[in-house]
């Protein structure tokens, strides 16, 4: 017999979410997650995926994945420290370190997992973490897991960070203090002020941690936000995901050899969760090779992003202050935002609405994620739909 308390809890809470319009519905794809996707038999221009460079559907990665499976099978068979480390795991880590210009790197099963792993392997209850208020959920959970004191600073507010760092340092309460930030913030597309963060960190002896999930493959000719600012030797932890620009799945930390050595003996997902599959690893290696050899996909991504941004702005939409390909189209009102996204979908464009509580109240937006794989014709089609629906709903003149 199932638990009555659980039944009541689920019924009440699911109902509550549905009534508030916060219950996410999921549209399964009948196609790869490329620039055009098929949902319910309809082909839509896809402006919602993190497949920034189009690598998730790249033939070279697919072939590498198949070769990986043929050589090593479908599963790694164990956690990394028992006998689930294949030679290709080490090859991937070497390539990631070279790509990020660090001494070493360690791969995890996802970016989320990586933040859970890395923060709690180094920080504990005698420490403090200064965390940007808009940091990703996996950073927040990773911080919580560490049991350190979490001190949130106002988003990208360097005065606030400095004041809080000073206070924490001068209190003498903490063994270690870390400052942690996204490299690129995924809802607005703005870039963390890393040069200032590094200066504050050096002044107060803070450990620096940058989660570059949305910057890798995008900024710094693809090598990420830290390279973009030329700070490779001044950031302790460079976190990345293998699921967005790299087009596969997984996460990693790039940093000093001693840091990576420590994570290999102390980070729990590395010790207690089976390692990345051969197909994933082989495809990731191929992706890193492609990005190391040429910046062509990166250039195409920026061209497409600029094209879409200029087009939306010309139509009269508010696209916020993004500095990266992430292109929000800010509508404001939550209900209108959701209606707008639905109408875009009806007309052939898949662009998801993002509303409170993911973003502050009254700043609902439809978020567009252009990629290197879009053609100008696809982007023109999307812009024509934006114009039509925007005019019909009275959002633009
Ligand atoms: N960090 C940030 C900043 C992210 O945006 C994401 C993905 N939404 C993650 C971590 C998690 O990465 P993954 O999807 O590889 O688990």
mmCIF file of C-alpha atoms and ligand atoms in Angstrom:
data_model
loop_
_atom_site.group_PDB
_atom_site.id
_atom_site.type_symbol
_atom_site.label_atom_id
_atom_site.label_comp_id
_atom_site.label_asym_id
_atom_site.label_seq_id
_atom_site.Cartn_x
_atom_site.Cartn_y
_atom_site.Cartn_z
ATOM 1 C CA UNK A 1 0.000 0.000 0.000
ATOM 2 C CA UNK A 2 1.358 3.439 -0.873
ATOM 3 C CA UNK A 3 1.878 6.139 1.758
ATOM 4 C CA UNK A 4 -1.172 8.349 2.396
ATOM 5 C CA UNK A 5 1.009 11.269 3.494
ATOM 6 C CA UNK A 6 2.914 11.089 0.224
ATOM 7 C CA UNK A 7 -0.317 10.906 -1.803
ATOM 8 C CA UNK A 8 -1.701 14.034 -0.090
ATOM 9 C CA UNK A 9 1.613 15.871 -0.458
ATOM 10 C CA UNK A 10 1.847 15.121 -4.181
ATOM 11 C CA UNK A 11 -1.794 15.885 -4.954
ATOM 12 C CA UNK A 12 -1.789 19.220 -3.116
ATOM 13 C CA UNK A 13 1.526 20.423 -4.464
ATOM 14 C CA UNK A 14 0.992 19.351 -8.072
ATOM 15 C CA UNK A 15 -2.403 21.046 -8.040
ATOM 16 C CA UNK A 16 -0.878 24.197 -6.557
ATOM 17 C CA UNK A 17 1.806 24.378 -9.277
ATOM 18 C CA UNK A 18 -0.762 23.816 -12.027
ATOM 19 C CA UNK A 19 -3.011 26.565 -10.667
ATOM 20 C CA UNK A 20 -0.122 29.025 -10.549
ATOM 21 C CA UNK A 21 0.846 28.136 -14.129
ATOM 22 C CA UNK A 22 4.214 26.864 -12.889
ATOM 23 C CA UNK A 23 3.832 23.213 -13.882
ATOM 24 C CA UNK A 24 6.228 22.645 -16.763
ATOM 25 C CA UNK A 25 4.902 20.725 -19.701
ATOM 26 C CA UNK A 26 7.424 18.843 -21.806
ATOM 27 C CA UNK A 27 7.335 18.609 -25.599
ATOM 28 C CA UNK A 28 9.190 15.463 -26.717
ATOM 29 C CA UNK A 29 11.232 15.826 -29.917
ATOM 30 C CA UNK A 30 10.772 13.457 -32.831
ATOM 31 C CA UNK A 31 14.042 14.626 -34.386
ATOM 32 C CA UNK A 32 17.595 15.462 -33.309
ATOM 33 C CA UNK A 33 17.930 18.717 -31.347
ATOM 34 C CA UNK A 34 19.260 20.622 -34.374
ATOM 35 C CA UNK A 35 18.340 24.001 -35.871
ATOM 36 C CA UNK A 36 15.010 22.574 -37.051
ATOM 37 C CA UNK A 37 13.146 20.244 -34.705
ATOM 38 C CA UNK A 38 10.036 18.126 -35.132
ATOM 39 C CA UNK A 39 7.365 18.168 -32.431
ATOM 40 C CA UNK A 40 3.949 16.551 -32.939
ATOM 41 C CA UNK A 41 4.800 16.112 -36.619
ATOM 42 C CA UNK A 42 5.494 19.835 -37.108
ATOM 43 C CA UNK A 43 8.887 21.238 -38.126
ATOM 44 C CA UNK A 44 9.903 24.291 -36.093
ATOM 45 C CA UNK A 45 12.878 26.662 -36.179
ATOM 46 C CA UNK A 46 14.604 25.758 -32.920
ATOM 47 C CA UNK A 47 15.748 28.686 -30.793
ATOM 48 C CA UNK A 48 15.810 26.856 -27.490
ATOM 49 C CA UNK A 49 18.735 24.482 -27.435
ATOM 50 C CA UNK A 50 22.193 24.921 -25.908
ATOM 51 C CA UNK A 51 23.721 23.158 -28.914
ATOM 52 C CA UNK A 52 25.598 26.407 -29.653
ATOM 53 C CA UNK A 53 27.916 25.066 -32.336
ATOM 54 C CA UNK A 54 25.631 22.451 -33.858
ATOM 55 C CA UNK A 55 27.979 19.693 -32.700
ATOM 56 C CA UNK A 56 25.189 17.589 -31.154
ATOM 57 C CA UNK A 57 24.238 16.475 -34.653
ATOM 58 C CA UNK A 58 27.675 16.660 -36.290
ATOM 59 C CA UNK A 59 28.555 13.582 -38.387
ATOM 60 C CA UNK A 60 32.146 13.572 -37.086
ATOM 61 C CA UNK A 61 30.971 13.279 -33.490
ATOM 62 C CA UNK A 62 28.451 10.596 -34.377
ATOM 63 C CA UNK A 63 31.141 8.530 -36.083
ATOM 64 C CA UNK A 64 33.492 8.988 -33.127
ATOM 65 C CA UNK A 65 30.730 7.863 -30.735
ATOM 66 C CA UNK A 66 30.053 4.751 -32.827
ATOM 67 C CA UNK A 67 33.768 3.927 -32.930
ATOM 68 C CA UNK A 68 33.904 4.412 -29.139
ATOM 69 C CA UNK A 69 31.061 1.945 -28.638
ATOM 70 C CA UNK A 70 32.623 -0.576 -31.042
ATOM 71 C CA UNK A 71 35.933 -0.466 -29.205
ATOM 72 C CA UNK A 72 34.787 -0.214 -25.567
ATOM 73 C CA UNK A 73 31.071 -1.157 -25.489
ATOM 74 C CA UNK A 74 28.153 0.851 -24.170
ATOM 75 C CA UNK A 75 29.125 1.306 -20.529
ATOM 76 C CA UNK A 76 32.351 2.005 -18.650
ATOM 77 C CA UNK A 77 31.379 -0.722 -16.201
ATOM 78 C CA UNK A 78 32.501 0.848 -12.919
ATOM 79 C CA UNK A 79 33.324 4.073 -11.146
ATOM 80 C CA UNK A 80 36.550 5.792 -12.186
ATOM 81 C CA UNK A 81 38.550 4.632 -9.165
ATOM 82 C CA UNK A 82 37.630 0.930 -9.378
ATOM 83 C CA UNK A 83 38.184 0.037 -13.031
ATOM 84 C CA UNK A 84 35.902 2.432 -14.900
ATOM 85 C CA UNK A 85 38.744 4.603 -16.172
ATOM 86 C CA UNK A 86 39.254 3.840 -19.856
ATOM 87 C CA UNK A 87 42.254 5.223 -21.691
ATOM 88 C CA UNK A 88 39.927 7.584 -23.516
ATOM 89 C CA UNK A 89 38.810 9.181 -20.218
ATOM 90 C CA UNK A 90 42.410 10.219 -19.643
ATOM 91 C CA UNK A 91 42.766 11.345 -23.250
ATOM 92 C CA UNK A 92 39.661 13.532 -22.868
ATOM 93 C CA UNK A 93 41.019 15.060 -19.663
ATOM 94 C CA UNK A 94 44.360 15.845 -21.300
ATOM 95 C CA UNK A 95 42.599 17.463 -24.241
ATOM 96 C CA UNK A 96 40.360 19.516 -21.932
ATOM 97 C CA UNK A 97 43.375 20.780 -19.982
ATOM 98 C CA UNK A 98 45.147 21.776 -23.205
ATOM 99 C CA UNK A 99 41.962 23.442 -24.496
ATOM 100 C CA UNK A 100 41.584 25.429 -21.250
ATOM 101 C CA UNK A 101 45.329 26.060 -20.920
ATOM 102 C CA UNK A 102 45.549 24.537 -17.434
ATOM 103 C CA UNK A 103 47.841 21.865 -16.000
ATOM 104 C CA UNK A 104 45.123 19.239 -15.707
ATOM 105 C CA UNK A 105 41.401 18.482 -15.884
ATOM 106 C CA UNK A 106 38.898 15.989 -14.458
ATOM 107 C CA UNK A 107 35.701 14.883 -16.179
ATOM 108 C CA UNK A 108 32.355 14.215 -14.491
ATOM 109 C CA UNK A 109 29.064 12.747 -15.660
ATOM 110 C CA UNK A 110 27.374 16.149 -16.021
ATOM 111 C CA UNK A 111 27.920 19.829 -15.356
ATOM 112 C CA UNK A 112 25.421 19.671 -12.498
ATOM 113 C CA UNK A 113 27.267 16.733 -10.992
ATOM 114 C CA UNK A 114 30.555 18.559 -11.407
ATOM 115 C CA UNK A 115 29.422 21.499 -9.253
ATOM 116 C CA UNK A 116 28.096 19.120 -6.600
ATOM 117 C CA UNK A 117 31.429 17.317 -6.692
ATOM 118 C CA UNK A 118 33.987 20.076 -6.852
ATOM 119 C CA UNK A 119 32.712 22.629 -4.327
ATOM 120 C CA UNK A 120 32.145 20.125 -1.529
ATOM 121 C CA UNK A 121 35.488 18.416 -2.130
ATOM 122 C CA UNK A 122 37.321 21.587 -1.158
ATOM 123 C CA UNK A 123 34.992 23.652 1.041
ATOM 124 C CA UNK A 124 33.528 22.630 4.420
ATOM 125 C CA UNK A 125 31.640 23.954 7.432
ATOM 126 C CA UNK A 126 34.539 26.118 8.578
ATOM 127 C CA UNK A 127 34.597 27.998 5.264
ATOM 128 C CA UNK A 128 32.563 30.693 3.497
ATOM 129 C CA UNK A 129 31.448 31.026 -0.118
ATOM 130 C CA UNK A 130 30.679 34.355 -1.776
ATOM 131 C CA UNK A 131 28.140 33.505 -4.466
ATOM 132 C CA UNK A 132 26.596 35.756 -7.140
ATOM 133 C CA UNK A 133 22.835 35.898 -6.506
ATOM 134 C CA UNK A 134 22.126 34.756 -10.080
ATOM 135 C CA UNK A 135 24.373 31.690 -10.023
ATOM 136 C CA UNK A 136 23.034 28.473 -11.520
ATOM 137 C CA UNK A 137 21.025 26.011 -9.412
ATOM 138 C CA UNK A 138 23.826 23.440 -9.475
ATOM 139 C CA UNK A 139 26.215 25.968 -7.921
ATOM 140 C CA UNK A 140 23.679 26.760 -5.226
ATOM 141 C CA UNK A 141 23.211 23.057 -4.465
ATOM 142 C CA UNK A 142 26.965 22.450 -4.543
ATOM 143 C CA UNK A 143 27.469 25.274 -2.039
ATOM 144 C CA UNK A 144 24.751 23.871 0.229
ATOM 145 C CA UNK A 145 26.306 20.431 0.116
ATOM 146 C CA UNK A 146 29.625 21.843 1.341
ATOM 147 C CA UNK A 147 27.932 23.175 4.538
ATOM 148 C CA UNK A 148 30.007 26.337 4.198
ATOM 149 C CA UNK A 149 28.460 29.684 5.101
ATOM 150 C CA UNK A 150 26.900 31.001 1.891
ATOM 151 C CA UNK A 151 27.142 34.768 1.432
ATOM 152 C CA UNK A 152 25.220 35.969 -1.623
ATOM 153 C CA UNK A 153 26.381 39.160 -3.312
ATOM 154 C CA UNK A 154 24.251 41.332 -5.599
ATOM 155 C CA UNK A 155 24.471 40.293 -9.220
ATOM 156 C CA UNK A 156 27.819 41.393 -10.722
ATOM 157 C CA UNK A 157 28.022 44.165 -8.117
ATOM 158 C CA UNK A 158 31.727 44.467 -7.421
ATOM 159 C CA UNK A 159 31.336 46.955 -4.579
ATOM 160 C CA UNK A 160 29.022 44.571 -2.811
ATOM 161 C CA UNK A 161 31.379 41.643 -3.421
ATOM 162 C CA UNK A 162 34.340 43.618 -2.103
ATOM 163 C CA UNK A 163 32.483 44.716 1.040
ATOM 164 C CA UNK A 164 31.337 41.175 1.785
ATOM 165 C CA UNK A 165 34.786 39.707 1.076
ATOM 166 C CA UNK A 166 36.361 42.244 3.437
ATOM 167 C CA UNK A 167 33.824 41.549 6.153
ATOM 168 C CA UNK A 168 34.235 37.777 5.839
ATOM 169 C CA UNK A 169 38.022 38.013 5.862
ATOM 170 C CA UNK A 170 38.181 40.432 8.786
ATOM 171 C CA UNK A 171 35.737 38.394 10.873
ATOM 172 C CA UNK A 172 38.456 35.765 11.195
ATOM 173 C CA UNK A 173 35.689 33.141 11.341
ATOM 174 C CA UNK A 174 36.577 31.186 8.235
ATOM 175 C CA UNK A 175 39.467 28.955 7.243
ATOM 176 C CA UNK A 176 38.948 29.406 3.507
ATOM 177 C CA UNK A 177 36.799 31.797 1.486
ATOM 178 C CA UNK A 178 35.741 31.124 -2.094
ATOM 179 C CA UNK A 179 34.159 33.432 -4.654
ATOM 180 C CA UNK A 180 31.989 31.655 -7.155
ATOM 181 C CA UNK A 181 30.298 32.893 -10.307
ATOM 182 C CA UNK A 182 28.841 31.825 -13.613
ATOM 183 C CA UNK A 183 31.106 32.942 -16.491
ATOM 184 C CA UNK A 184 28.063 33.830 -18.603
ATOM 185 C CA UNK A 185 24.652 34.241 -16.978
ATOM 186 C CA UNK A 186 22.149 32.113 -18.820
ATOM 187 C CA UNK A 187 19.015 34.234 -18.486
ATOM 188 C CA UNK A 188 20.406 37.612 -19.637
ATOM 189 C CA UNK A 189 23.555 36.575 -21.493
ATOM 190 C CA UNK A 190 25.768 38.972 -19.546
ATOM 191 C CA UNK A 191 29.404 38.147 -18.759
ATOM 192 C CA UNK A 192 30.811 38.009 -15.213
ATOM 193 C CA UNK A 193 33.256 40.807 -14.380
ATOM 194 C CA UNK A 194 36.150 38.422 -13.982
ATOM 195 C CA UNK A 195 39.014 40.954 -14.029
ATOM 196 C CA UNK A 196 37.501 42.771 -11.017
ATOM 197 C CA UNK A 197 36.598 39.499 -9.315
ATOM 198 C CA UNK A 198 40.196 38.293 -9.651
ATOM 199 C CA UNK A 199 41.521 41.534 -8.167
ATOM 200 C CA UNK A 200 39.204 41.304 -5.181
ATOM 201 C CA UNK A 201 40.121 37.625 -4.803
ATOM 202 C CA UNK A 202 43.826 38.440 -4.785
ATOM 203 C CA UNK A 203 43.330 41.239 -2.253
ATOM 204 C CA UNK A 204 41.462 38.999 0.215
ATOM 205 C CA UNK A 205 43.048 35.640 -0.648
ATOM 206 C CA UNK A 206 39.850 34.110 -2.036
ATOM 207 C CA UNK A 207 39.678 30.853 -3.980
ATOM 208 C CA UNK A 208 38.221 31.627 -7.443
ATOM 209 C CA UNK A 209 35.608 29.387 -9.082
ATOM 210 C CA UNK A 210 34.066 30.103 -12.504
ATOM 211 C CA UNK A 211 31.305 27.933 -13.958
ATOM 212 C CA UNK A 212 31.655 28.552 -17.673
ATOM 213 C CA UNK A 213 28.843 26.331 -18.931
ATOM 214 C CA UNK A 214 27.603 29.050 -21.307
ATOM 215 C CA UNK A 215 30.989 30.609 -22.089
ATOM 216 C CA UNK A 216 32.897 27.542 -23.256
ATOM 217 C CA UNK A 217 32.756 27.136 -27.014
ATOM 218 C CA UNK A 218 31.370 30.670 -27.176
ATOM 219 C CA UNK A 219 33.806 33.262 -25.757
ATOM 220 C CA UNK A 220 37.594 33.503 -26.104
ATOM 221 C CA UNK A 221 37.535 31.862 -29.557
ATOM 222 C CA UNK A 222 35.781 28.955 -27.907
ATOM 223 C CA UNK A 223 38.115 28.433 -24.948
ATOM 224 C CA UNK A 224 35.764 30.332 -22.649
ATOM 225 C CA UNK A 225 35.298 33.406 -20.490
ATOM 226 C CA UNK A 226 38.560 33.013 -18.568
ATOM 227 C CA UNK A 227 40.567 32.982 -21.815
ATOM 228 C CA UNK A 228 38.409 35.860 -23.135
ATOM 229 C CA UNK A 229 39.805 37.996 -20.285
ATOM 230 C CA UNK A 230 43.306 36.452 -20.428
ATOM 231 C CA UNK A 231 43.028 35.166 -16.847
ATOM 232 C CA UNK A 232 43.920 31.496 -17.323
ATOM 233 C CA UNK A 233 46.611 31.477 -14.608
ATOM 234 C CA UNK A 234 44.573 33.505 -12.090
ATOM 235 C CA UNK A 235 41.428 31.374 -11.719
ATOM 236 C CA UNK A 236 41.581 28.265 -9.514
ATOM 237 C CA UNK A 237 38.547 26.360 -10.785
ATOM 238 C CA UNK A 238 37.348 26.523 -14.392
ATOM 239 C CA UNK A 239 34.158 24.500 -14.667
ATOM 240 C CA UNK A 240 32.631 23.528 -17.969
ATOM 241 C CA UNK A 241 29.894 21.359 -19.321
ATOM 242 C CA UNK A 242 30.226 18.959 -22.217
ATOM 243 C CA UNK A 243 26.491 19.173 -22.912
ATOM 244 C CA UNK A 244 26.136 22.605 -24.489
ATOM 245 C CA UNK A 245 28.692 23.840 -27.077
ATOM 246 C CA UNK A 246 30.498 20.480 -26.967
ATOM 247 C CA UNK A 247 27.233 18.771 -27.937
ATOM 248 C CA UNK A 248 27.421 15.617 -25.826
ATOM 249 C CA UNK A 249 27.041 15.236 -22.036
ATOM 250 C CA UNK A 250 29.326 15.568 -19.019
ATOM 251 C CA UNK A 251 31.138 18.224 -17.029
ATOM 252 C CA UNK A 252 34.705 19.031 -16.037
ATOM 253 C CA UNK A 253 37.018 21.025 -13.826
ATOM 254 C CA UNK A 254 40.208 22.431 -15.334
ATOM 255 C CA UNK A 255 42.885 23.739 -12.994
ATOM 256 C CA UNK A 256 46.199 23.055 -11.289
ATOM 257 C CA UNK A 257 47.506 19.488 -11.196
ATOM 258 C CA UNK A 258 47.331 19.409 -7.378
ATOM 259 C CA UNK A 259 43.660 20.513 -7.446
ATOM 260 C CA UNK A 260 42.778 17.791 -9.943
ATOM 261 C CA UNK A 261 44.745 15.210 -7.918
ATOM 262 C CA UNK A 262 42.685 16.186 -4.862
ATOM 263 C CA UNK A 263 39.366 16.007 -6.736
ATOM 264 C CA UNK A 264 40.289 12.513 -7.957
ATOM 265 C CA UNK A 265 40.526 11.274 -4.389
ATOM 266 C CA UNK A 266 37.892 13.419 -2.687
ATOM 267 C CA UNK A 267 35.015 14.268 -5.038
ATOM 268 C CA UNK A 268 32.160 11.906 -4.440
ATOM 269 C CA UNK A 269 30.595 11.554 -7.926
ATOM 270 C CA UNK A 270 34.068 10.605 -9.214
ATOM 271 C CA UNK A 271 34.407 7.985 -6.491
ATOM 272 C CA UNK A 272 30.863 6.664 -6.316
ATOM 273 C CA UNK A 273 29.114 7.094 -9.688
ATOM 274 C CA UNK A 274 29.922 5.178 -12.876
ATOM 275 C CA UNK A 275 32.015 7.152 -15.331
ATOM 276 C CA UNK A 276 31.009 8.683 -18.658
ATOM 277 C CA UNK A 277 30.150 6.161 -21.372
ATOM 278 C CA UNK A 278 32.643 5.351 -24.160
ATOM 279 C CA UNK A 279 30.330 6.922 -26.760
ATOM 280 C CA UNK A 280 30.156 10.184 -24.799
ATOM 281 C CA UNK A 281 33.888 10.336 -24.191
ATOM 282 C CA UNK A 282 34.823 9.553 -27.794
ATOM 283 C CA UNK A 283 32.405 12.172 -29.124
ATOM 284 C CA UNK A 284 33.706 14.781 -26.643
ATOM 285 C CA UNK A 285 37.302 14.122 -27.713
ATOM 286 C CA UNK A 286 36.298 14.684 -31.337
ATOM 287 C CA UNK A 287 34.476 17.914 -30.419
ATOM 288 C CA UNK A 288 37.502 19.301 -28.573
ATOM 289 C CA UNK A 289 39.708 18.387 -31.552
ATOM 290 C CA UNK A 290 37.366 20.254 -33.902
ATOM 291 C CA UNK A 291 37.342 23.350 -31.678
ATOM 292 C CA UNK A 292 41.105 23.254 -31.228
ATOM 293 C CA UNK A 293 41.765 22.995 -34.969
ATOM 294 C CA UNK A 294 39.431 25.734 -36.153
ATOM 295 C CA UNK A 295 37.374 28.680 -34.902
ATOM 296 C CA UNK A 296 35.024 28.460 -37.886
ATOM 297 C CA UNK A 297 31.984 27.224 -35.918
ATOM 298 C CA UNK A 298 32.581 29.827 -33.235
ATOM 299 C CA UNK A 299 32.659 32.593 -35.859
ATOM 300 C CA UNK A 300 29.460 31.307 -37.447
ATOM 301 C CA UNK A 301 27.741 31.254 -34.042
ATOM 302 C CA UNK A 302 28.574 34.931 -33.475
ATOM 303 C CA UNK A 303 27.515 35.892 -37.006
ATOM 304 C CA UNK A 304 24.151 34.215 -36.493
ATOM 305 C CA UNK A 305 23.717 35.715 -33.037
ATOM 306 C CA UNK A 306 24.441 39.208 -34.348
ATOM 307 C CA UNK A 307 22.041 38.685 -37.239
ATOM 308 C CA UNK A 308 19.218 37.618 -34.930
ATOM 309 C CA UNK A 309 19.885 40.397 -32.423
ATOM 310 C CA UNK A 310 19.939 43.132 -35.066
ATOM 311 C CA UNK A 311 16.749 41.702 -36.615
ATOM 312 C CA UNK A 312 14.844 41.573 -33.313
ATOM 313 C CA UNK A 313 16.012 45.047 -32.308
ATOM 314 C CA UNK A 314 14.971 46.487 -35.682
ATOM 315 C CA UNK A 315 11.521 45.015 -35.171
ATOM 316 C CA UNK A 316 11.329 46.933 -31.900
ATOM 317 C CA UNK A 317 11.792 44.168 -29.338
ATOM 318 C CA UNK A 318 13.641 44.733 -26.061
ATOM 319 C CA UNK A 319 16.542 42.273 -26.114
ATOM 320 C CA UNK A 320 18.080 43.393 -22.827
ATOM 321 C CA UNK A 321 21.836 43.771 -22.402
ATOM 322 C CA UNK A 322 23.184 40.405 -23.526
ATOM 323 C CA UNK A 323 26.896 40.294 -24.423
ATOM 324 C CA UNK A 324 26.742 36.742 -25.790
ATOM 325 C CA UNK A 325 24.576 34.757 -28.241
ATOM 326 C CA UNK A 326 21.908 34.243 -25.542
ATOM 327 C CA UNK A 327 19.173 36.596 -26.771
ATOM 328 C CA UNK A 328 16.275 37.315 -24.444
ATOM 329 C CA UNK A 329 13.226 39.006 -25.879
ATOM 330 C CA UNK A 330 11.843 40.703 -22.801
ATOM 331 C CA UNK A 331 8.063 40.962 -22.667
ATOM 332 C CA UNK A 332 7.553 41.649 -18.950
ATOM 333 C CA UNK A 333 4.147 40.325 -17.970
ATOM 334 C CA UNK A 334 4.225 36.578 -17.247
ATOM 335 C CA UNK A 335 0.938 35.639 -18.903
ATOM 336 C CA UNK A 336 1.714 37.667 -22.036
ATOM 337 C CA UNK A 337 5.175 36.091 -22.226
ATOM 338 C CA UNK A 338 3.744 32.599 -22.139
ATOM 339 C CA UNK A 339 1.103 33.502 -24.700
ATOM 340 C CA UNK A 340 3.783 34.990 -26.965
ATOM 341 C CA UNK A 341 5.899 31.838 -26.812
ATOM 342 C CA UNK A 342 2.854 29.701 -27.610
ATOM 343 C CA UNK A 343 1.897 31.873 -30.578
ATOM 344 C CA UNK A 344 5.468 31.742 -31.919
ATOM 345 C CA UNK A 345 5.256 27.981 -31.661
ATOM 346 C CA UNK A 346 1.911 27.909 -33.537
ATOM 347 C CA UNK A 347 3.606 29.861 -36.331
ATOM 348 C CA UNK A 348 6.697 27.611 -36.511
ATOM 349 C CA UNK A 349 9.276 28.927 -34.014
ATOM 350 C CA UNK A 350 10.266 27.058 -30.877
ATOM 351 C CA UNK A 351 11.451 29.629 -28.324
ATOM 352 C CA UNK A 352 10.678 28.946 -24.674
ATOM 353 C CA UNK A 353 9.212 31.446 -22.265
ATOM 354 C CA UNK A 354 11.073 32.030 -19.009
ATOM 355 C CA UNK A 355 9.137 33.625 -16.188
ATOM 356 C CA UNK A 356 9.177 34.087 -12.411
ATOM 357 C CA UNK A 357 10.612 32.396 -10.332
ATOM 358 C CA UNK A 358 13.426 31.620 -12.817
ATOM 359 C CA UNK A 359 13.723 35.366 -13.526
ATOM 360 C CA UNK A 360 12.459 38.285 -11.384
ATOM 361 C CA UNK A 361 8.714 39.130 -11.461
ATOM 362 C CA UNK A 362 7.734 41.384 -14.361
ATOM 363 C CA UNK A 363 10.757 40.432 -16.488
ATOM 364 C CA UNK A 364 9.238 37.463 -18.336
ATOM 365 C CA UNK A 365 11.060 36.782 -21.568
ATOM 366 C CA UNK A 366 11.237 34.460 -24.514
ATOM 367 C CA UNK A 367 14.826 33.292 -24.658
ATOM 368 C CA UNK A 368 16.461 32.713 -28.034
ATOM 369 C CA UNK A 369 19.527 30.528 -28.422
ATOM 370 C CA UNK A 370 20.896 30.939 -31.954
ATOM 371 C CA UNK A 371 23.520 28.414 -33.062
ATOM 372 C CA UNK A 372 26.202 27.981 -35.688
ATOM 373 C CA UNK A 373 23.918 25.470 -37.404
ATOM 374 C CA UNK A 374 21.164 27.947 -38.275
ATOM 375 C CA UNK A 375 21.077 29.203 -41.849
ATOM 376 C CA UNK A 376 20.185 32.805 -42.697
ATOM 377 C CA UNK A 377 16.995 31.473 -44.236
ATOM 378 C CA UNK A 378 15.995 29.845 -40.910
ATOM 379 C CA UNK A 379 16.727 33.029 -38.983
ATOM 380 C CA UNK A 380 14.743 35.103 -41.507
ATOM 381 C CA UNK A 381 11.849 32.700 -41.097
ATOM 382 C CA UNK A 382 12.025 33.130 -37.321
ATOM 383 C CA UNK A 383 12.195 36.933 -37.608
ATOM 384 C CA UNK A 384 9.159 36.985 -39.911
ATOM 385 C CA UNK A 385 7.209 35.011 -37.315
ATOM 386 C CA UNK A 386 8.405 37.353 -34.537
ATOM 387 C CA UNK A 387 7.165 40.304 -36.584
ATOM 388 C CA UNK A 388 3.779 38.752 -37.332
ATOM 389 C CA UNK A 389 3.045 37.583 -33.773
ATOM 390 C CA UNK A 390 4.589 40.675 -32.174
ATOM 391 C CA UNK A 391 2.299 42.941 -34.238
ATOM 392 C CA UNK A 392 -0.785 40.780 -33.693
ATOM 393 C CA UNK A 393 -0.241 40.897 -29.933
ATOM 394 C CA UNK A 394 0.521 44.627 -29.948
ATOM 395 C CA UNK A 395 4.034 44.100 -28.580
ATOM 396 C CA UNK A 396 5.666 46.042 -31.407
ATOM 397 C CA UNK A 397 4.402 48.801 -33.673
HETATM 398 N N1 LIG B 1 26.121 25.273 -14.760
HETATM 399 C C1 LIG B 1 25.458 26.167 -15.500
HETATM 400 C C2 LIG B 1 25.822 27.618 -15.389
HETATM 401 C C3 LIG B 1 24.463 25.745 -16.394
HETATM 402 O O1 LIG B 1 23.804 26.631 -17.148
HETATM 403 C C4 LIG B 1 24.161 24.370 -16.480
HETATM 404 C C5 LIG B 1 23.128 23.825 -17.456
HETATM 405 N N2 LIG B 1 21.883 24.311 -17.374
HETATM 406 C C6 LIG B 1 24.857 23.488 -15.666
HETATM 407 C C7 LIG B 1 25.839 23.963 -14.830
HETATM 408 C C8 LIG B 1 24.554 22.028 -15.694
HETATM 409 O O2 LIG B 1 25.199 21.425 -16.759
HETATM 410 P P1 LIG B 1 24.721 20.022 -17.307
HETATM 411 O O3 LIG B 1 23.514 20.255 -18.132
HETATM 412 O O4 LIG B 1 25.892 19.509 -18.060
HETATM 413 O O5 LIG B 1 24.418 19.171 -16.103
#
